[in-house]
Structures are given as structure tokens and as C-alpha cells.
Amino acid sequence: MDSRPTLRAAVVVRSEPHGTQGSGVLLTTETVLTSAHVLRDAHSAWVSLPGRSTSVLCQVVWSDQRLDAALLQARESLTGTRGYRTAIGRLATDRPVPGCEILGFPRVQRYEGGRKLESDQYRGTLLPLAGLIRRTMVVELDAPPATEPGDGGSPLAGLSGGPVFADAELLGIVREVPRGRGHRRVECVPVSALAADADFLVAYTQATGHGFPSLVALTHHTSTDAPYEHEYGEAVATAYRRTRIFGLDELGRRAAEWDLDTAYLSLEATPRDASAAPVPQRIADLLGTRPRVLLRGDAGAGKTTLVWWLAAHAAAGTLGPQLSELNGLVPFVVPLRALRARGTGFPSPAELPGAAGLMVDSAPDGWAGRVLAEGRALLLVDGLDEVPHGDREDVRAWLSGLLARYPRTRCVATVRPLAVEADWLDAEDFEELTLLPLRDQDIQAFVTAWHDAARLDADDEPVDALERDLLQQFRHNPTLADLARTPLLCAVICALHRLREGFLPETRWALYDSALRLLLGSRDDRRRIDAPDGIRMSVEEHQQLLQRLAAWLVRGGQTEFTREQALHQLNRTLPGMPRVAAQGTPEEILTHLLNRTGLLHERTDSVFQFAHRTFQDFLAAKEFVEDDLVPELLRHAREQQWHDVLLLAAGHCSRRDLPVLVEGLLAAGSGSRDKDLKTTLYVLAALCAQHAAWLSEGLHARVRKAIVSVLPPLSRDQLEAVARLGGFVLPLLPDPGPDARDADALALICEIGGAEALPYVRAYAHRRHAFRLSINWSNFPAEAYAREVLARIPLDMIGLFVTGRDQLAQIPLLPHASDLILQGDFAPEELTAALRGHALRGLTVADNPRLTDLSLLTPFATALDALAVQRCAGLTDLTALEGLDRVHTLLLDGVPLGAAELKVIAGLPLLRHLTLRPLLDGTGLNLAPLHSLTDLEVKIEGLAKRQVLGRAPFGERLTLIP
């Protein structure tokens, strides 16, 4: 589904050398698909678009007489605009499909002696079984086109290359009108046949800069579906394309609402892996290869905004190469918090379009079911943790039943880290990903984007100077950087830094407290707004109202509420606040809170929520502590959704209350038989103890003893929990030795990372830990780690992971690193400079869209014996492989491949192992150029057997993994 306007434009195609005229269709604003027999052997053709007085000369970039199709490319947009493209469909039924449409420029529409052409359109029924054996697509017209000309020719001459549409989807192009059918039959080339041709896909990618779009499966024809999908896509884009970013709302609407193109492209995650140290990857790379994902992340990590970003861009078809399979899918967003607030059950297929409360008309009967059945749905289930623990099995039963009924549905579900068990959705084939904290370079990118937005309405404010100062503080203050590891907290810091003119709080609790005081009081004072809505309240009065509402939500295990529910809570609170109650009715007080605090947002019609769950938890914690309800908090210590409330309560506690909280958490931990839960509760106790200005020496000792008892952590959940303690836990770890638990201790040190952990990781710099030390370089200061750790381990035996420019600059310090994994968008000249003089035996280049050729390999022609190129969508020139005479192992993943590229590969004399993962699903590949390599073992992933030609000579040397 594409919410942008799609092309349905037929064009005139003329081949001047042969004097032939046919039709064609715009695939994009710069490319045209037409029939090969119209062009014959011409290398160019003139293309005319109705309504434009001039023709444009286009180059033939691909032609196949067997398929009878050709691709033309113009140097400029044929429509005067860019970014539009035609939706592509494939037939997925053997039943007749009525209501199809053919467009073009037939002979019968020529006027003034043939000098002028008029387009024509024909309605007809597609007959899937009529051309099955001949692999052609047959359309039976509803009525004869015209009287047959006197010369015996067809009135439809000139229609060759014209498009066949079912609603907005292009299914094929006209090839010929067979005789003996009264000109009622039209035979066509299905576009699905082109999508299986590797050479066509390469030509299309080179001409357009992106992969061929996913083919919409057509199982029927419903005239109301396509218009509604367009309308639904626009509603999704409107609802989810922009988000409110903390601290920008007072600058003006342009700045407050941030385009998600900018907001969350830097997120990283790790898969749940059997290995002890999964490698961090960009979220787009991980989501693109996993049909079903359970995404875990802490509060403020960006889970919900990522869901919004996926929904908006999938609907618009604007996701990049890694996520191109999601383009055109229909996103159904299911915010579980909203369903709970409304008191509704889990949605049936027919109710999915309305689950998110979009501003859109009701769907045609059965539309959502048809989308699901055709495998065109992207189900986005947000907030599994926001369903009460006792109801989560009902959530799983609903999700499991829906996916069992519609097994081709792509799905992403989000949850906080410990809310459900590690294998909770394994039976439904979900793979787990965990969002990671922002890296230093990601924080810097976020800060720059935040200040770019602030500049839109900043007038004379020195935003440039503020940005430079904050970036400088992040670079020189590791404690501040550690507070900014989530998008939410990074935005809070940006806002407070701007409004406090460079002075910042030093703890997480102080950050929230300062942010709330900003929102609830000083913001209106700074803007010289007095008694807005006729109501004036102090910061404390605002907090008293909001914290009671927040505590009620936490007790009920929900995050959204209706106006009636809020009014009920206000009616219970206002009698104790006579000064506030005298200023207005409960309805007016609620309106004031919604309009002026910036803490409450209207999510859907009359359904509200806190601007972020963390502010709700912070205020709820304040209420529990002030109401002397710490014991009530502790009764919920084993429930993950209460853990943030418990932690934030520590900052509100008095000297009397804090020991009660810490001792209660230690007791809850010691009484738990669940090792993961025990570790989590001990960590919570230690984090709460860190809030204390004073705590008895004995209690501090008990906290340290509890933490030592769970060191080093064994499971991934325990590791992530203990790492939250940062430098506090490092002196408590056992000294390194021959013990097998060394690896667990090192994993924790690497997870904590930073300059503070560097002296501890240095003690593990020997051979048996080399791999872990290599892959965790990015967690430490690049140069110091290279000199003090990497220089001491045998890098000639393992691969060295390089994921940032600061690391790339240190390569000259590590001449013994002979196998490099370079992951990131490094410029070719950066790579060449960093690798100059290096003795490389193995090289992997991954996730680099800036790489267009492999000329950087030339200096290593006599040494390189293993090469991998992964997900480098811009790579189109493989000729530099010709000089690599020693390469015996080659992996090409996401690289356009055709006959020319395979011939280059066939020229590698020592090649013995070749792994290919095609750029696009559905592409075909002919292995004939590789037949001369009689010792070559080939593995191909992502293609069905029928899509791989020339298999026979390889026999058992060929492995296919669909």
C-alpha cells in the first residue's frame, strides 16, 4: 500500500529507426516499461506523455525478446515531478478477475492522417487459466474495440506495451492480439515474470536507485478496496509520520512535531542469541530479515516511536533497502494501552483498522480479512507490558490465533525487558530483539537534530552556541552521557540545558524533577503567561493533582484514561485543595491540566495519557511515598511494571523511608527462587541505595553482599540488570583467573564499558578472550582501548570489528589485525586511507550504502584470501574482483547480480566457496557463467529452486536455502 499518489500513466513509445509506434507505462517518473518488439534492436526511443507537447529521448537499459519487454530510462522526470511510482501486482488466483483495465494508444485512436494520437482504455476480465501453459496473461475485453480496418489489420495495433491494471496495481503489459478472436482477446506479459529475471532487476535498480517494489498478491478484484487503502494509508501517515519531542513544544508547532525520518534512524538492537555476545546492529537490518519480532526495550528507549515510524513509512512505501519488503504492506497498529483504557477486547480482523482510532472512514466489508489473507498486513502490537500480568495469556492467545489464521502476516510486538519470559512467543515463531542504549555518536546526532528543530522558531536565541556547549559537555562528562542513553532522556537534557542556560542536573531523578518543574511552572512564567484558562496553580498543586491520577493508573496497570475517569479522580482530590477548587469546576481544572502542563496528551478522541510513561511512574512514586505507602510499593516488587516506580520512589524518600525501601527489596530478592528476578531485585536495592545522602554502613554492606552473591551474572537478563549499576559493581567482581566464569565477568565489564571499565577489561587481554574483546571495542574509548587492550591480543587469529570512524582511525595502531569487519557508512576514501599499508587476509564490508565499487581492494590483491560484502545496496561494479588471485572464499549479500557479475566471479582462479544472498526476494539467477569452476561449492540463500537456473553441473556442490 502506498499512500502517495501512484502512477497510472500510459505513454506513447516510438522507435525512429524502424518507424514503429507502441505504448508503454511509467514505472517511475524516469523509467518506462514497454514491449521489446516495438523497439526491435534500437538503443533509444522517443516517449510522449499525454498533455505534454514535447517528446523525450530515452535510453534502452534492458531488453529481452523472449519475454518481449524492455526498460527505458529518461535523463529527467517525464512528468515534471519526482518520487511517484507505479504499484505492482501479481496474480494469485486461478479464478477470473473482472474489471481490469488496459490503457494505451491503439491505431483506432489515430487522427489527422495518423499525426495525432489519442489514448484509449478498455475494460476486460483477466483469465488466469487461459495462458497457463504458454506463461502468458490473457485478458478478454468486455466489448469489441472497433470495426476491423479494411486492410485486415487490428484496430488495437499500437497498443503493444500498454499497461494492464487492476485498480492501482500494474499486472502486465500488452504483447499481442491473437487472430481469430474478433479482437476481443489480448495476450500480455505479466510483470511477475520480469520480477523473476535477475538482469531486469539489476537494470531497474541501477536506473532508479532502489530495489523493485514488492508485488501485491491479487486474489480477487474489489473496486472499493484500492480507494479505501489509499485513504487508509493517508490516515496512517497523518497519525504517525510526526511525533512530539520533549522540550520543543514551547518553541512552536513546527519545532514541537518532529518528522520521524530524523528521529529514530540511529537505534541499535541485538538479537537473542545462543552466543554470549551478540553483535549490535541497526534496527533496520534486523527487522528486515525477521517476519515476526518481539522487541524489548526500557522506558524511553523508542519502542512506540519506532512502531509509528514503521507504520508511516510502510504505508507510504518509503522504507530503505533493508526494509524494502515492508513497503506497501498495510500497517495495523494495535496500542494495547488504548484498548484497555476504552475497556474493549482484543480486535477481530474486521476491527483492526479501527484499533488505533485513526481519522478514517469505516473499511469496506471484509477488507482487513482480505489484506491479511493475501499476506499484505504488517501487524504492530505496542505495549504488551501495559496489559495486567494476569491478562497477558489472553493477549498471547489472541495474537497466536490471529497469526495461525493468517500465517503470512508480518508482525512486530513491543514490550519492556522483563515483562514476559524469554521464550514467551517462541511457539509463534517470533524472534527477540533488544533495543540498545544510544552510543556516544548517536547522542551527538540526536543533539544536532534536536537543535536543528529548535532553530525553526528560535529567533535571536543563540542555539548554535548552546548546541556546541552541550556536545562539549557530553564529550567530557561520561556521567552526563550515561544519563542520555535513551531518546527520551536525551531530549530532556537538551530542553533543560537550553532553558537553564547550560546548567544541568546530575542524576536521573533530578532530571525528571527539573523537567516536571519546568513543565508545571516555570515554562508559563518564562513565557509571561499569567493565569492561563483563568486558573493559576503552583508547581506543587499541579503535582498533587497529577500524582493522584498517576498512582491510580499504576494501581490499575494502565497508561490511558478517559475524560470521565480523570474527572472521577479530580472529584476525589479537589476537596482537599480548596484554593484550586475555587478557581473552576473539575472540567475546567482538567482542561487546564491538558492545555498547560504539557504532561497530558490526547491520544485519540477523549482518551488521554501522560506524555511519557516515565513521568507517570515518577509522579505515582511521589504519591506513594508522600502517602506513606512504601509497604504497598514493596508488595508489588516482583511485578516488572512496578520496578520503575520503585526505583523512582527512592528519590522521593526521606531518610526514614529509604532504608525501608532498600531493606524491603533485599528481602524480596532473597525470598525469590527465580535467579533472574533475584538479581533484578538486588540491583533495584543497590540503585535505590545510590540515592541516599546517608545510609547506615551496615545496610550499605548488605547491599554489596547481595550484589556479590549474583556475580558474575550468568543469563543475558541478569547481565543487563547488573550492568545498570555501572562502575559501582566493577570493584566487586572476582579477579581474573582460569575459572570458566571469567567469561561471564568479562561480559559484564564489556556491557558496562566506558573509561571507568578500561582498567578492568585490560586484565583480560589474552588469547582465550580475544573474540569478545574485539566485538566490544565500540563500548570503550577507541584509542585507549586499541593501545591498552587490542594491541595485546592475537588479532591475527580473529576478526576485528570496526563500527565507527573513531575506531577506523586506530587501525594503523593494530598492524597485526589481518581480518577486519568494517560495518558502517564509511566513505571509500576513508577506508583506503585507514587500510593503507595493512596486511589483510580477510575483509568484510557491511551496511555501507556509499560503496559503489571494490577498488579499495586493489592494494590487497596478493594477500586477500576471504572477502564478504553484505548489505551494500549501492555496489554495482564488481570488476575489481578480477585481480584477487588468492581469494578462496567469497560472500555477496544484497549485491545486484547478473551474468556480467558472475563472469567476474568466475575469473577468481582459487575460489572454492561462494555464498550468494540476492538483493531482492523473487529474483532469478543463472549459474551458467560459473560452470567452469569445477571445484566450487555454492550456497544460495533466499531463492526457490525454480528461480536458480544452471543447477545441474554443480550436483551436490550446490546448496539452496529458500
CSV table of C-alpha atoms in Angstrom, one decimal, residues 633-916:
chain,number,residue,atom,x,y,z
A,633,LEU,CA,5.0,-0.5,46.7
A,634,LEU,CA,7.1,-3.4,48.1
A,635,ARG,CA,4.1,-5.8,47.8
A,636,HIS,CA,4.5,-5.3,44.0
A,637,ALA,CA,8.3,-5.7,44.0
A,638,ARG,CA,8.0,-9.0,42.0
A,639,GLU,CA,6.0,-7.3,39.2
A,640,GLN,CA,8.1,-5.8,36.4
A,641,GLN,CA,5.7,-3.0,35.6
A,642,TRP,CA,6.3,-1.6,39.1
A,643,HIS,CA,10.1,-1.6,39.1
A,644,ASP,CA,10.5,1.9,37.6
A,645,VAL,CA,8.0,3.2,40.2
A,646,LEU,CA,10.1,1.6,43.0
A,647,LEU,CA,13.3,3.0,41.6
A,648,LEU,CA,11.9,6.5,41.2
A,649,ALA,CA,10.4,6.3,44.7
A,650,ALA,CA,14.0,6.3,46.1
A,651,GLY,CA,14.5,9.9,45.1
A,652,HIS,CA,11.3,11.0,46.9
A,653,CYS,CA,12.1,9.0,50.1
A,654,SER,CA,13.1,10.7,53.3
A,655,ARG,CA,16.0,9.5,55.5
A,656,ARG,CA,13.4,7.4,57.4
A,657,ASP,CA,11.7,5.9,54.3
A,658,LEU,CA,14.7,5.0,52.2
A,659,PRO,CA,16.1,2.2,54.4
A,660,VAL,CA,12.6,0.6,54.5
A,661,LEU,CA,12.6,0.6,50.7
A,662,VAL,CA,16.1,-0.8,50.3
A,663,GLU,CA,15.6,-3.5,53.0
A,664,GLY,CA,12.3,-4.5,51.5
A,665,LEU,CA,13.8,-5.0,48.1
A,666,LEU,CA,16.7,-7.1,49.6
A,667,ALA,CA,14.1,-9.2,51.4
A,668,ALA,CA,12.0,-9.7,48.3
A,669,GLY,CA,15.2,-10.7,46.4
A,670,SER,CA,16.4,-13.2,49.0
A,671,GLY,CA,13.0,-14.8,49.1
A,672,SER,CA,12.8,-15.4,45.3
A,673,ARG,CA,13.8,-18.7,43.8
A,674,ASP,CA,13.9,-17.2,40.3
A,675,LYS,CA,17.6,-16.3,39.7
A,676,ASP,CA,16.7,-13.6,37.2
A,677,LEU,CA,14.2,-11.9,39.5
A,678,LYS,CA,16.5,-12.2,42.5
A,679,THR,CA,19.2,-10.4,40.5
A,680,THR,CA,16.8,-7.7,39.4
A,681,LEU,CA,15.6,-7.0,42.9
A,682,TYR,CA,19.1,-6.8,44.3
A,683,VAL,CA,20.1,-4.4,41.6
A,684,LEU,CA,17.0,-2.3,42.3
A,685,ALA,CA,18.0,-2.2,46.0
A,686,ALA,CA,21.5,-1.1,45.1
A,687,LEU,CA,20.2,1.6,42.7
A,688,CYS,CA,17.9,2.9,45.4
A,689,ALA,CA,20.8,3.0,47.9
A,690,GLN,CA,22.7,5.2,45.5
A,691,HIS,CA,20.0,7.9,46.0
A,692,ALA,CA,20.9,8.2,49.7
A,693,ALA,CA,22.7,11.2,51.0
A,694,TRP,CA,23.2,9.0,54.1
A,695,LEU,CA,22.5,5.3,54.7
A,696,SER,CA,23.9,3.1,57.5
A,697,GLU,CA,27.2,1.4,56.9
A,698,GLY,CA,25.5,-1.9,57.8
A,699,LEU,CA,22.9,-1.5,55.1
A,700,HIS,CA,25.5,-0.5,52.5
A,701,ALA,CA,27.4,-3.7,53.4
A,702,ARG,CA,24.2,-5.8,53.0
A,703,VAL,CA,23.6,-4.3,49.6
A,704,ARG,CA,27.2,-5.1,48.5
A,705,LYS,CA,26.9,-8.6,49.8
A,706,ALA,CA,23.7,-9.2,47.9
A,707,ILE,CA,25.2,-8.0,44.6
A,708,VAL,CA,28.3,-10.1,45.1
A,709,SER,CA,26.1,-13.1,45.6
A,710,VAL,CA,24.8,-12.8,42.0
A,711,LEU,CA,28.2,-12.1,40.4
A,712,PRO,CA,29.2,-12.7,37.7
A,713,PRO,CA,25.8,-12.8,36.1
A,714,LEU,CA,25.0,-16.0,34.1
A,715,SER,CA,22.0,-15.2,31.9
A,716,ARG,CA,21.5,-12.3,29.5
A,717,ASP,CA,18.7,-10.9,31.6
A,718,GLN,CA,21.0,-10.9,34.7
A,719,LEU,CA,23.8,-9.3,32.7
A,720,GLU,CA,21.7,-6.4,31.6
A,721,ALA,CA,20.2,-6.0,35.1
A,722,VAL,CA,23.6,-5.8,36.9
A,723,ALA,CA,25.1,-3.6,34.2
A,724,ARG,CA,22.7,-0.9,35.3
A,725,LEU,CA,24.9,-0.4,38.3
A,726,GLY,CA,27.8,0.8,36.2
A,727,GLY,CA,31.0,1.5,37.9
A,728,PHE,CA,29.6,0.5,41.4
A,729,VAL,CA,29.9,-3.2,40.5
A,730,LEU,CA,33.3,-3.2,39.0
A,731,PRO,CA,35.3,-3.4,42.2
A,732,LEU,CA,33.0,-6.2,43.4
A,733,LEU,CA,33.9,-8.6,40.6
A,734,PRO,CA,36.3,-11.5,41.3
A,735,ASP,CA,39.9,-11.2,40.0
A,736,PRO,CA,40.5,-12.9,36.6
A,737,GLY,CA,41.8,-16.4,36.7
A,738,PRO,CA,41.5,-19.8,35.0
A,739,ASP,CA,37.9,-20.1,36.2
A,740,ALA,CA,35.3,-20.7,33.5
A,741,ARG,CA,33.2,-17.8,35.0
A,742,ASP,CA,35.9,-15.4,33.7
A,743,ALA,CA,33.9,-15.1,30.5
A,744,ASP,CA,30.8,-14.0,32.5
A,745,ALA,CA,32.7,-11.4,34.4
A,746,LEU,CA,34.3,-10.1,31.2
A,747,ALA,CA,30.9,-9.9,29.5
A,748,LEU,CA,29.6,-7.7,32.4
A,749,ILE,CA,32.7,-5.4,32.2
A,750,CYS,CA,32.2,-5.0,28.4
A,751,GLU,CA,28.5,-4.3,28.9
A,752,ILE,CA,29.3,-1.5,31.3
A,753,GLY,CA,32.1,-0.2,29.2
A,754,GLY,CA,33.5,3.4,29.2
A,755,ALA,CA,36.7,4.8,30.5
A,756,GLU,CA,35.9,3.6,34.1
A,757,ALA,CA,35.8,0.0,33.0
A,758,LEU,CA,39.0,0.2,30.9
A,759,PRO,CA,41.4,-0.8,33.8
A,760,TYR,CA,39.3,-3.9,34.5
A,761,VAL,CA,39.0,-5.1,30.9
A,762,ARG,CA,42.8,-4.7,30.5
A,763,ALA,CA,43.3,-7.6,32.9
A,764,TYR,CA,41.5,-10.0,30.5
A,765,ALA,CA,43.6,-9.1,27.4
A,766,HIS,CA,44.8,-12.6,26.4
A,767,ARG,CA,44.1,-15.1,23.8
A,768,ARG,CA,41.0,-17.0,25.1
A,769,HIS,CA,39.0,-13.8,25.4
A,770,ALA,CA,40.2,-12.3,22.0
A,771,PHE,CA,36.8,-12.6,20.2
A,772,ARG,CA,34.8,-10.9,22.9
A,773,LEU,CA,37.3,-8.1,23.3
A,774,SER,CA,37.2,-7.5,19.6
A,775,ILE,CA,33.5,-7.2,19.2
A,776,ASN,CA,33.1,-4.9,22.3
A,777,TRP,CA,35.6,-2.2,21.1
A,778,SER,CA,32.8,0.2,20.5
A,779,ASN,CA,31.9,0.2,24.2
A,780,PHE,CA,35.2,1.9,25.2
A,781,PRO,CA,37.3,4.9,24.3
A,782,ALA,CA,38.6,4.0,20.9
A,783,GLU,CA,42.3,4.9,21.1
A,784,ALA,CA,42.9,3.9,24.7
A,785,TYR,CA,41.2,0.5,24.1
A,786,ALA,CA,43.3,-0.1,20.9
A,787,ARG,CA,46.6,0.7,22.7
A,788,GLU,CA,45.9,-1.0,26.0
A,789,VAL,CA,43.7,-4.0,25.1
A,790,LEU,CA,43.6,-4.8,21.4
A,791,ALA,CA,47.4,-4.4,20.9
A,792,ARG,CA,47.9,-7.2,23.4
A,793,ILE,CA,45.6,-9.9,21.9
A,794,PRO,CA,46.3,-12.1,18.8
A,795,LEU,CA,44.2,-10.2,16.2
A,796,ASP,CA,45.9,-12.4,13.5
A,797,MET,CA,43.6,-15.2,14.7
A,798,ILE,CA,40.2,-13.5,14.8
A,799,GLY,CA,38.2,-10.8,13.1
A,800,LEU,CA,38.4,-7.2,14.4
A,801,PHE,CA,35.0,-5.4,14.4
A,802,VAL,CA,35.1,-1.7,13.3
A,803,THR,CA,31.8,0.1,13.6
A,804,GLY,CA,32.8,3.8,14.0
A,805,ARG,CA,35.1,6.4,12.5
A,806,ASP,CA,36.9,6.8,15.8
A,807,GLN,CA,37.8,3.1,15.6
A,808,LEU,CA,38.7,3.2,11.9
A,809,ALA,CA,41.3,5.9,12.7
A,810,GLN,CA,43.1,3.5,15.1
A,811,ILE,CA,43.7,0.7,12.5
A,812,PRO,CA,47.3,1.8,12.0
A,813,LEU,CA,47.9,1.1,15.7
A,814,LEU,CA,47.0,-2.5,15.1
A,815,PRO,CA,49.2,-3.8,12.2
A,816,HIS,CA,48.7,-7.4,13.4
A,817,ALA,CA,44.9,-7.2,12.7
A,818,SER,CA,44.7,-9.2,9.5
A,819,ASP,CA,40.9,-9.9,9.3
A,820,LEU,CA,38.7,-6.8,9.5
A,821,ILE,CA,34.9,-6.4,9.7
A,822,LEU,CA,34.1,-2.9,8.7
A,823,GLN,CA,30.4,-2.1,9.4
A,824,GLY,CA,29.1,1.4,8.6
A,825,ASP,CA,28.7,4.1,6.0
A,826,PHE,CA,32.5,4.8,5.6
A,827,ALA,CA,33.4,6.8,2.5
A,828,PRO,CA,35.7,4.8,0.2
A,829,GLU,CA,38.5,7.3,0.6
A,830,GLU,CA,38.3,6.9,4.4
A,831,LEU,CA,38.7,3.1,4.1
A,832,THR,CA,41.5,3.4,1.6
A,833,ALA,CA,43.4,5.8,4.0
A,834,ALA,CA,42.8,3.7,7.1
A,835,LEU,CA,43.9,0.4,5.4
A,836,ARG,CA,47.0,1.8,3.6
A,837,GLY,CA,50.0,-0.4,4.2
A,838,HIS,CA,47.9,-3.0,6.1
A,839,ALA,CA,48.5,-6.7,5.5
A,840,LEU,CA,44.9,-8.0,5.1
A,841,ARG,CA,44.0,-11.7,4.7
A,842,GLY,CA,40.3,-11.4,5.3
A,843,LEU,CA,37.8,-8.5,4.9
A,844,THR,CA,34.1,-7.9,5.5
A,845,VAL,CA,32.4,-4.7,4.4
A,846,ALA,CA,28.9,-4.4,5.7
A,847,ASP,CA,26.0,-1.9,5.7
A,848,ASN,CA,27.8,0.7,3.6
A,849,PRO,CA,25.5,2.4,1.1
A,850,ARG,CA,28.4,4.7,-0.1
A,851,LEU,CA,30.3,1.8,-1.6
A,852,THR,CA,29.8,1.7,-5.4
A,853,ASP,CA,32.8,-0.4,-6.4
A,854,LEU,CA,35.6,-2.5,-4.9
A,855,SER,CA,38.6,-0.6,-6.0
A,856,LEU,CA,39.8,-0.3,-2.4
A,857,LEU,CA,40.7,-4.0,-2.6
A,858,THR,CA,43.4,-3.4,-5.3
A,859,PRO,CA,46.3,-3.0,-2.8
A,860,PHE,CA,45.5,-6.4,-1.2
A,861,ALA,CA,45.3,-8.4,-4.4
A,862,THR,CA,48.3,-10.7,-3.5
A,863,ALA,CA,47.2,-11.3,0.1
A,864,LEU,CA,43.4,-11.3,0.5
A,865,ASP,CA,42.0,-14.8,0.7
A,866,ALA,CA,38.5,-14.2,2.1
A,867,LEU,CA,36.0,-11.5,1.2
A,868,ALA,CA,32.4,-10.7,2.3
A,869,VAL,CA,30.3,-7.8,1.1
A,870,GLN,CA,27.0,-7.5,3.0
A,871,ARG,CA,24.0,-5.2,2.5
A,872,CYS,CA,25.9,-2.6,0.4
A,873,ALA,CA,22.9,-1.6,-1.8
A,874,GLY,CA,24.9,1.0,-3.9
A,875,LEU,CA,27.5,-1.6,-5.0
A,876,THR,CA,27.1,-2.0,-8.8
A,877,ASP,CA,30.7,-2.6,-10.1
A,878,LEU,CA,32.5,-5.8,-9.2
A,879,THR,CA,35.3,-5.5,-11.8
A,880,ALA,CA,37.9,-5.0,-9.0
A,881,LEU,CA,37.5,-8.7,-8.1
A,882,GLU,CA,39.3,-9.7,-11.3
A,883,GLY,CA,42.7,-9.1,-9.7
A,884,LEU,CA,42.1,-11.0,-6.5
A,885,ASP,CA,44.1,-14.2,-7.4
A,886,ARG,CA,44.3,-15.6,-3.9
A,887,VAL,CA,40.6,-15.3,-2.8
A,888,HIS,CA,39.2,-18.8,-2.0
A,889,THR,CA,36.0,-17.7,0.0
A,890,LEU,CA,33.5,-15.1,-1.2
A,891,LEU,CA,30.2,-14.0,0.2
A,892,LEU,CA,28.0,-11.5,-1.6
A,893,ASP,CA,24.8,-10.5,0.4
A,894,GLY,CA,22.5,-7.8,-1.0
A,895,VAL,CA,24.5,-7.2,-4.1
A,896,PRO,CA,22.9,-7.0,-7.6
A,897,LEU,CA,24.0,-10.0,-9.6
A,898,GLY,CA,23.6,-10.8,-13.3
A,899,ALA,CA,25.6,-12.6,-16.0
A,900,ALA,CA,28.3,-10.0,-16.1
A,901,GLU,CA,28.9,-10.1,-12.4
A,902,LEU,CA,29.0,-13.9,-12.3
A,903,LYS,CA,31.6,-13.8,-15.2
A,904,VAL,CA,33.8,-11.6,-13.0
A,905,ILE,CA,33.4,-14.1,-10.1
A,906,ALA,CA,34.3,-17.0,-12.4
A,907,GLY,CA,37.6,-15.3,-13.1
A,908,LEU,CA,38.8,-16.0,-9.5
A,909,PRO,CA,41.2,-18.9,-10.0
A,910,LEU,CA,41.4,-20.2,-6.4
A,911,LEU,CA,37.7,-19.6,-5.5
A,912,ARG,CA,36.3,-22.7,-3.6
A,913,HIS,CA,33.4,-21.4,-1.5
A,914,LEU,CA,30.8,-18.9,-2.8
A,915,THR,CA,27.7,-17.8,-0.8
A,916,LEU,CA,25.1,-15.6,-2.5
